[in-house]
Short mmCIF file of C-alpha atoms in Angstrom, two decimals:
data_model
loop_
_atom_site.label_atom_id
_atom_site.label_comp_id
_atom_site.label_asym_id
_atom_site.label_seq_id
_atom_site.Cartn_x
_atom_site.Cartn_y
_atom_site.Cartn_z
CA UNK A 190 0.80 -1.95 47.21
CA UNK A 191 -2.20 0.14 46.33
CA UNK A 192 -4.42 -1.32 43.58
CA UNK A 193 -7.68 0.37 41.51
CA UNK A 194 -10.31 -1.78 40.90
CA UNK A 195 -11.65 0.00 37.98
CA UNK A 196 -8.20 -0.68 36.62
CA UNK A 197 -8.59 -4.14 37.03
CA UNK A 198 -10.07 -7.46 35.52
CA UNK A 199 -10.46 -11.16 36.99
CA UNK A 200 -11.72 -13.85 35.36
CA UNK A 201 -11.09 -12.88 31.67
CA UNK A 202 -9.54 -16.14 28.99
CA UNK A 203 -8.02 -12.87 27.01
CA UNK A 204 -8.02 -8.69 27.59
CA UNK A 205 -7.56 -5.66 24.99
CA UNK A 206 -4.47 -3.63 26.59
CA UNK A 207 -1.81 -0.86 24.63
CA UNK A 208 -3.21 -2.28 20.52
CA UNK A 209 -2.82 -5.96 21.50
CA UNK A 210 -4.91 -8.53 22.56
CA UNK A 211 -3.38 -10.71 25.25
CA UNK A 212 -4.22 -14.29 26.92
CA UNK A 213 -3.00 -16.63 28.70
CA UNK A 214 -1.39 -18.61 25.87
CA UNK A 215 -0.48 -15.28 22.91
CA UNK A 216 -0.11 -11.96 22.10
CA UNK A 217 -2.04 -10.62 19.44
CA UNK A 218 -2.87 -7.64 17.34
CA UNK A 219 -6.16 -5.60 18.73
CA UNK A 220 -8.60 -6.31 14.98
CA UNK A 221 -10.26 -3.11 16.32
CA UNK A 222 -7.27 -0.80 16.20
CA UNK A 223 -6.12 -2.03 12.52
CA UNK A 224 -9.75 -2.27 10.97
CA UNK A 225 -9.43 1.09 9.85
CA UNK A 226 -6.06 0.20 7.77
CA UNK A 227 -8.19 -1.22 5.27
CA UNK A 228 -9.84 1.24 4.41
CA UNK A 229 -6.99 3.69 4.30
CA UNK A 230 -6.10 4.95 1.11
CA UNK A 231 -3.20 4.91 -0.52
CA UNK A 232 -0.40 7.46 0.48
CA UNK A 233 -0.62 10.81 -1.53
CA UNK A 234 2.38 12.40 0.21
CA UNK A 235 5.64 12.10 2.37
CA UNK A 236 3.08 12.93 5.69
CA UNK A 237 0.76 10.17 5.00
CA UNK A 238 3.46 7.80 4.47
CA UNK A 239 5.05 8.08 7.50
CA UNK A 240 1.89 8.32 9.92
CA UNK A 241 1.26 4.55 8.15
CA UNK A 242 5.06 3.28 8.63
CA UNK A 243 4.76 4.93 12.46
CA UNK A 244 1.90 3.22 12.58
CA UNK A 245 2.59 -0.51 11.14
CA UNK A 246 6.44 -0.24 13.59
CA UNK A 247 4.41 -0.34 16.44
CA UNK A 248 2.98 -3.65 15.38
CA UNK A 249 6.32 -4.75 14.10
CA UNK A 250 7.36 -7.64 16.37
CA UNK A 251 4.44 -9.41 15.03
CA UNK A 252 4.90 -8.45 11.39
CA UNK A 253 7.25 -10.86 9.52
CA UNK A 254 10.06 -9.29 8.21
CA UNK A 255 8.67 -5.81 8.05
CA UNK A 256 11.85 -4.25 7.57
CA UNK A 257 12.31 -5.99 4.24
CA UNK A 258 8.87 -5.46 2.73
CA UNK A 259 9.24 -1.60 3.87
CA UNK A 260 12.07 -0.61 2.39
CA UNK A 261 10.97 0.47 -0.72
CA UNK A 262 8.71 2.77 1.23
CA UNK A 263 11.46 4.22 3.27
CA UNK A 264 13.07 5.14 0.81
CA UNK A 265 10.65 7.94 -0.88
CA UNK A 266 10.43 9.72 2.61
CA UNK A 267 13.89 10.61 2.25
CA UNK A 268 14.04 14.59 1.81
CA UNK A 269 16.25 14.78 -1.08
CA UNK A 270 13.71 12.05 -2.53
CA UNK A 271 10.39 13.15 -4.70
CA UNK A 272 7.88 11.73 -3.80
CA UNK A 273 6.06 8.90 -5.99
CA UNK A 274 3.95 6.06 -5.59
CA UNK A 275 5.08 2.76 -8.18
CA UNK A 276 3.37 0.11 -9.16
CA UNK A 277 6.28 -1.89 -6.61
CA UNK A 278 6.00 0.42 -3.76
CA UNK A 279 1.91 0.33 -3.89
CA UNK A 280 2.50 -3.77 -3.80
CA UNK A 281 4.55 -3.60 -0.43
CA UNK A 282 1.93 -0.56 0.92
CA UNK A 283 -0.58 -3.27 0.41
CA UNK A 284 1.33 -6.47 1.74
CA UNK A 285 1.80 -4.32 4.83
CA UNK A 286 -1.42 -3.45 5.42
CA UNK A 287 -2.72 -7.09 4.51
CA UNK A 288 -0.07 -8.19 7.03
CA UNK A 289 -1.36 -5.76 9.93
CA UNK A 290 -4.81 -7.11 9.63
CA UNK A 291 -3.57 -11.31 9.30
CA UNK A 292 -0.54 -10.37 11.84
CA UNK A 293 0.56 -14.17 13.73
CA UNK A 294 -0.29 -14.59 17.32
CA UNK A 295 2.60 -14.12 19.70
CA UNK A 296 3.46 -17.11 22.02
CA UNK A 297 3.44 -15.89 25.78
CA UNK A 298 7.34 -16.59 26.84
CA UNK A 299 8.09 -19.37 29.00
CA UNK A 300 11.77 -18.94 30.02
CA UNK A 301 11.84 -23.25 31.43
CA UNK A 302 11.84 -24.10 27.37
CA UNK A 303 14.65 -23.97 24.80
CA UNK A 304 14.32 -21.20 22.16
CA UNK A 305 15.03 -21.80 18.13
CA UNK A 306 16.44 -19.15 16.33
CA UNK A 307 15.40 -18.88 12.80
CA UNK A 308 17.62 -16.25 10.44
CA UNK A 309 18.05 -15.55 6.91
CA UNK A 310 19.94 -13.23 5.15
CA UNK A 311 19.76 -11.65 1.56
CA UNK A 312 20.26 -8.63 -0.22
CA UNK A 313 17.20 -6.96 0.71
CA UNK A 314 17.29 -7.28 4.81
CA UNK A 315 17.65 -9.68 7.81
CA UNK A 316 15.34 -11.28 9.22
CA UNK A 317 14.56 -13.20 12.26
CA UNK A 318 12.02 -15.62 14.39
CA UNK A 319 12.23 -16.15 17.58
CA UNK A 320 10.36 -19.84 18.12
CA UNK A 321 9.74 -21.99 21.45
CA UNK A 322 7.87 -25.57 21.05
CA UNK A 323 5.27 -25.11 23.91
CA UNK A 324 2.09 -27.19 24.78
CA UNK A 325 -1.14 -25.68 23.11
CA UNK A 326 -4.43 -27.95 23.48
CA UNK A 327 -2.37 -30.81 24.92
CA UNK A 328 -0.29 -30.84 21.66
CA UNK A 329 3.29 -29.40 21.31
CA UNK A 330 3.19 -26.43 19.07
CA UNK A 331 6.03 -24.36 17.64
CA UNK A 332 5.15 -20.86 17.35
CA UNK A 333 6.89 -17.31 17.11
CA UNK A 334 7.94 -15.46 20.01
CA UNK A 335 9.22 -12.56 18.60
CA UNK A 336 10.09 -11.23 14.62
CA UNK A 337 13.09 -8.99 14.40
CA UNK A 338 14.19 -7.38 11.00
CA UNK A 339 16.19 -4.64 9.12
CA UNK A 340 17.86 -3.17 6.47
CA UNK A 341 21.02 -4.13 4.98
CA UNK A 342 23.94 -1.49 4.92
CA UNK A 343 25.33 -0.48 1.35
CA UNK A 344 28.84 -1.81 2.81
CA UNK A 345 27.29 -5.47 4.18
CA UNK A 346 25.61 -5.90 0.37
CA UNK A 347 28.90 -6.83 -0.86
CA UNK A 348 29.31 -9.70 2.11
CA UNK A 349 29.09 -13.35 0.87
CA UNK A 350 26.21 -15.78 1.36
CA UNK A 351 28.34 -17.19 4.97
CA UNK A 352 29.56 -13.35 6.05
CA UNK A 353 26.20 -12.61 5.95
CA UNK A 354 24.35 -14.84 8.08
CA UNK A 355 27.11 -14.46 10.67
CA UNK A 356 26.84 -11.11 10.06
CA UNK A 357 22.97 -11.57 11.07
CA UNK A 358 23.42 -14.03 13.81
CA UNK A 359 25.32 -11.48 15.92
CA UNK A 360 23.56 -8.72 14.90
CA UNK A 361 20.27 -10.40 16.50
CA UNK A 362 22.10 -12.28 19.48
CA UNK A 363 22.99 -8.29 20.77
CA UNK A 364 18.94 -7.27 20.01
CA UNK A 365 17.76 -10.04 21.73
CA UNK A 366 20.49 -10.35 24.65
CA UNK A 367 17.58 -10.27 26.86
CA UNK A 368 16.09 -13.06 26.04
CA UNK A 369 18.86 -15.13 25.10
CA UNK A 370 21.27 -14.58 28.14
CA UNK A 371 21.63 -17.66 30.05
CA UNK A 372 19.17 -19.46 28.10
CA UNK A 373 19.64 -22.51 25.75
CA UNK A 374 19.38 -22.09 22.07
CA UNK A 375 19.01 -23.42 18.72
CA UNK A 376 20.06 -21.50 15.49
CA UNK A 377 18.78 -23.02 12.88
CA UNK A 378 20.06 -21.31 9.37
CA UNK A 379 20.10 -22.28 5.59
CA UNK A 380 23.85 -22.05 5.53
CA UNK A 381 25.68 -24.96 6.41
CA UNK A 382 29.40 -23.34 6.81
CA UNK A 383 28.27 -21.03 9.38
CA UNK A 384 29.27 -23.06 11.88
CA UNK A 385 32.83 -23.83 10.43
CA UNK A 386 33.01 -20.27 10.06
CA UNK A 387 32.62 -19.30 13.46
CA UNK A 388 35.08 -21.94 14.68
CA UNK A 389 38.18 -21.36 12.12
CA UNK A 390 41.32 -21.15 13.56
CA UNK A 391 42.83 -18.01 11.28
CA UNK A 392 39.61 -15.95 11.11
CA UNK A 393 39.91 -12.55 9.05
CA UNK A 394 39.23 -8.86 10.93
CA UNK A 395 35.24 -9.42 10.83
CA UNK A 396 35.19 -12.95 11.96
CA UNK A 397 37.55 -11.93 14.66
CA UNK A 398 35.03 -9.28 15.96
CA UNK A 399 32.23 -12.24 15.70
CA UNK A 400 33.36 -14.23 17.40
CA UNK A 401 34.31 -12.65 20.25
CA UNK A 402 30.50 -11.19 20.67
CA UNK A 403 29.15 -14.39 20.36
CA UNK A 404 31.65 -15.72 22.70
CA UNK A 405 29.73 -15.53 26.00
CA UNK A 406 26.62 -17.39 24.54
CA UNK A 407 28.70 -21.26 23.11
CA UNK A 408 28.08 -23.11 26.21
CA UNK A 409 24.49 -22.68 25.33
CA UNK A 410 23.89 -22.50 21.90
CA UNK A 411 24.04 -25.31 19.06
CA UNK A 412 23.73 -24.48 15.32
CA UNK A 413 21.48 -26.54 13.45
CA UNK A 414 21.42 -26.86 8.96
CA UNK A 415 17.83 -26.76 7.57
CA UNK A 416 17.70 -27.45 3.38
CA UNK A 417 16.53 -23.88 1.73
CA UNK A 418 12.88 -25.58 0.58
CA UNK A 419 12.17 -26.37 4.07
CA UNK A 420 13.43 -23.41 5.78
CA UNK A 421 9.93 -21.75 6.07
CA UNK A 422 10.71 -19.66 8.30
CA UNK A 423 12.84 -17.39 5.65
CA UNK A 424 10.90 -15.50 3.71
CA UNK A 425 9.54 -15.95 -0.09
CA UNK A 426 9.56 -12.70 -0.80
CA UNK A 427 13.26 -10.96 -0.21
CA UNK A 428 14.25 -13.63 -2.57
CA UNK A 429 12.24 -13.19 -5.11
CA UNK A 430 14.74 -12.00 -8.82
CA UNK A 431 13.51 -8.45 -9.54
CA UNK A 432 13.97 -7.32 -12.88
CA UNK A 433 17.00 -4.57 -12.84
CA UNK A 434 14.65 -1.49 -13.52
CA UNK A 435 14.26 1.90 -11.63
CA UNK A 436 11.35 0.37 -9.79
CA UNK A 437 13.29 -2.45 -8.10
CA UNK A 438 14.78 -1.10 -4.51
CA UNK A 439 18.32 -2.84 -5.53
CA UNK A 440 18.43 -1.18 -8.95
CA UNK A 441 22.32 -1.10 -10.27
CA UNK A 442 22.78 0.97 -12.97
CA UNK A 443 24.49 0.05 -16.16
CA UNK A 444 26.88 2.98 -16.12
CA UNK A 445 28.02 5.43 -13.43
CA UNK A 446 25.28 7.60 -13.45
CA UNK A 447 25.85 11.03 -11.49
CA UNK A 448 23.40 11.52 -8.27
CA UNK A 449 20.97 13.75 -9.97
CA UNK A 450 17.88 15.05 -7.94
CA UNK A 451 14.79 14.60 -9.70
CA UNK A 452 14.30 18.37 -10.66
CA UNK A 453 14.70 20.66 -13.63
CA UNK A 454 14.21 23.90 -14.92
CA UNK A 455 13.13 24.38 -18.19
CA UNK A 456 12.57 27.98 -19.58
CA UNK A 457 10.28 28.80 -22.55
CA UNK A 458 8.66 31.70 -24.07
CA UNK A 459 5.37 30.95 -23.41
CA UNK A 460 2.98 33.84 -23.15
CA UNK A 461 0.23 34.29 -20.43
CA UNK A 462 -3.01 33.88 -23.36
CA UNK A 463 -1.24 30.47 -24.14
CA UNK A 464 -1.56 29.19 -20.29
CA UNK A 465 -5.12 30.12 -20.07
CA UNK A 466 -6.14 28.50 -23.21
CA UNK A 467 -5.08 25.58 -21.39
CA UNK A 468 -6.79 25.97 -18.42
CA UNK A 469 -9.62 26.62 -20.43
CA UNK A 470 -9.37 23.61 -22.12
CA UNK A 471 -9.42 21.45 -19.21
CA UNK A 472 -12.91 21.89 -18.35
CA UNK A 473 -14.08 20.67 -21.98
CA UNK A 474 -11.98 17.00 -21.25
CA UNK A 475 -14.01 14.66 -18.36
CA UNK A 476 -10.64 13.51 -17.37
CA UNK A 477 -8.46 16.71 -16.82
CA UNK A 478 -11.66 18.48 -14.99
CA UNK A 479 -11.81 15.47 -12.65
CA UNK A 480 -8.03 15.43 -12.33
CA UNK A 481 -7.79 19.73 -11.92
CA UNK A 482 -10.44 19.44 -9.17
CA UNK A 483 -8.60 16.39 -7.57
CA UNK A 484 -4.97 18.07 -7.08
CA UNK A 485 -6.07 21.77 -6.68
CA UNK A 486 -7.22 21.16 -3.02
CA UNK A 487 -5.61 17.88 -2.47
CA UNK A 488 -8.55 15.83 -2.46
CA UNK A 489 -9.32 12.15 -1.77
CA UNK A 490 -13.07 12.02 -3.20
CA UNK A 491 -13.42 8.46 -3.78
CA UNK A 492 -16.08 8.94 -6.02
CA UNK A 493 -13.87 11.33 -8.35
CA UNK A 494 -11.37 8.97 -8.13
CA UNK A 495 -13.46 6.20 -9.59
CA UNK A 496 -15.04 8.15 -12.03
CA UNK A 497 -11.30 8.37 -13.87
CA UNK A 498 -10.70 6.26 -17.08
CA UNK A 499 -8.41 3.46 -15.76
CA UNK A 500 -5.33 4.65 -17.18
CA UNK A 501 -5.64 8.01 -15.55
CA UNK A 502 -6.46 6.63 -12.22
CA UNK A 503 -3.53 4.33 -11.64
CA UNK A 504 -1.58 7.08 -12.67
CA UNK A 505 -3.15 9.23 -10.46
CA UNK A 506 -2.91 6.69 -7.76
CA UNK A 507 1.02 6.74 -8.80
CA UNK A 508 1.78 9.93 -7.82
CA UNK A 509 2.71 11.20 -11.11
CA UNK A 510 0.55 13.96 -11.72
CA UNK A 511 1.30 17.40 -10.27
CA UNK A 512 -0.84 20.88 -10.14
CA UNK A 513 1.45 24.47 -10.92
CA UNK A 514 -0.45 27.45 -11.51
CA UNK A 515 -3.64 26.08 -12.43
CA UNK A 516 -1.58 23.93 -15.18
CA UNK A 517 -1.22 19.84 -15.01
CA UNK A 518 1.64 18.11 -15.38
CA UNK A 519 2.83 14.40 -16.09
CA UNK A 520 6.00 13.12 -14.07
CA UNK A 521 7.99 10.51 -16.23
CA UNK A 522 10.97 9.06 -14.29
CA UNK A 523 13.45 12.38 -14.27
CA UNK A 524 11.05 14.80 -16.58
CA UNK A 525 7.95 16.72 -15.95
CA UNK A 526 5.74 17.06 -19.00
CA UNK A 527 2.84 19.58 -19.38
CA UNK A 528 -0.33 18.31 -20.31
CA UNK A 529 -2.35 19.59 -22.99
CA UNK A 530 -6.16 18.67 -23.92
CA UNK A 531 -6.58 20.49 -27.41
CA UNK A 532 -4.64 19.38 -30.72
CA UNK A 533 -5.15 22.77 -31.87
CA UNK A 534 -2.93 23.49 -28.72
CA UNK A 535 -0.44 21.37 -28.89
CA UNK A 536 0.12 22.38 -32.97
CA UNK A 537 0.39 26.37 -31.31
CA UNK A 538 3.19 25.24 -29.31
CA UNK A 539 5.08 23.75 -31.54
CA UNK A 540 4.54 26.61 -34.39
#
């Protein structure tokens, strides 16, 4: 074996290698590589949006539950999706990137100790910690090994509580197969059927196919009940009660709503003096010239930002204002308005 020694370092507690900072004890995230996520702004586009998620999923085995606070943001780089930032979806851009920047430290494995499975299920995702209790400073600490996490189909949301976290348990027992073959391990769940579930004698079709995948792995794993308000490893926020609104990822609507993209066409006879008036009459208003110069080039001037009324800039910061032809308008859930700046505008319009 040929070895470079500028490739090489002896003697070092801890190294910077591939993002991550690793020792002799953890795996960590490299402060240098996410310092820059603070002071990233927040998404104006589909683009942006997904250079950040690309960016936080290479992190993701040290972000808790990432899948779950993500999927909101998933969701408006779909391409039959418009894009817009909510008050909800800036929330979870900003957990993330707090996350990134407070990410856990990694336990090194040790494959001579036990591991404890952690799980919880919900309507939002799955999530996952892999835990061993190892010796830190003399002391035995328990400490993550590894986070796992996604998104719930539309077809599992209608599982029970128990389906669910069965559901889960195999679901991460065939993602982490190579850890967890041949080793002994503790699941440790909020659910206490589970493990009546996976033992009944008449299971239906989907405990059936359970139980056969987990099949391979009872000699050496036990399934321990931990009470809800000390399960800490679950997490707070997938089960937090939303209000039912458009802005809540697991809106239901009240009626069967047709899938309606958010588009329209709305003709008018509007003549070419009327749409320069209103250009015009931008430049007289702080606000719309700020705005106008904002959106024509796609800027991200700080400073013109800030120099918004409030109201305008978390609006603006929302996504909800769009440039055609030199003309601004206001989105409002499935409508786009046109924005005028004179009354004596607005009164020609309508006469």
């Amino acid at each position: 074996m040929n070895i470079s020694l500028n490739k090489c370092n002896f003697g070092f507690e801890e190294l910077k290698a591939l993002g991550h900072i690793v020792s002799g004890l953890s795996l960590g995230i490299d402060k240098d590589k996410v310092a820059e996520v603070l002071l990233k702004l927040i998404p104006q586009n589909k683009k942006d949006m997904m250079s950040f998620l690309v960016f936080a999923i290479y992190y993701r085995k040290n972000l808790k539950y990432f899948a779950i606070l993500a999927r909101s943001l998933y969701r408006i780089c779909d391409q039959q999706t418009v894009f817009g930032m909510t008050q909800e979806r800036i929330k979870s851009y900003e957990k993330i990137r707090k996350a990134l920047t407070e990410a856990t430290l990694l336990l090194i494995l040790n494959w001579n100790i036990p591991f404890k499975f952690c799980i919880y299920a919900c309507g939002a995702g799955l999530g996952e910690a892999l835990h061993q209790v190892q010796i830190v400073e003399y002391k035995p600490t328990e400490g993550p090994v590894y986070y796992i996490s996604r998104q719930i189909k539309p077809t599992e949301a209608r599982y029970g509580a128990s389906h669910m976290e069965c559901l889960w348990l195999v679901w991460e027992i065939d993602k982490l197969h190579y850890y967890l073959y041949c080793s002994v391990f503790e699941v440790i769940t909020d659910c206490n059927s589970m493990k009546s579930l996976l033992n009944m004698r008449t299971p239906n079709r989907h405990m059936l196919r359970w139980q056969r995948a987990i099949q391979e792995y009872i000699g050496n794993m036990t399934i321990a009940h931990k009470v809800r308000k000390i399960h800490k490893n679950a997490d707070g926020i997938s089960r937090w009660e939303l209000a039912n609104t458009a802005d809540n990822p697991d809106y239901v609507p009240l009626k069967a709503e047709p899938q309606i993209p958010i588009e329209g066409s709305n003709t008018a006879d509007i003549g070419t003096k009327f749409i320069e008036e209103v250009r015009e009459s931008y430049k007289k208003d702080k606000n719309y010239h700020i705005l106008t110069s904002l959106l024509y080039k796609d800027c991200r001037n700080t400073s013109l930002v800030n120099a918004l009324d409030e109201v305008w800039k978390n609006s603006y910061y929302e996504g909800r204002f769009h440039l055609f032809d030199g003309t601004t308008y206001h989105r409002k859930k499935h409508s786009c308005v046109m924005k005028l700046c004179s009354r004596l505008l607005i009164s020609t319009i309508l006469h």
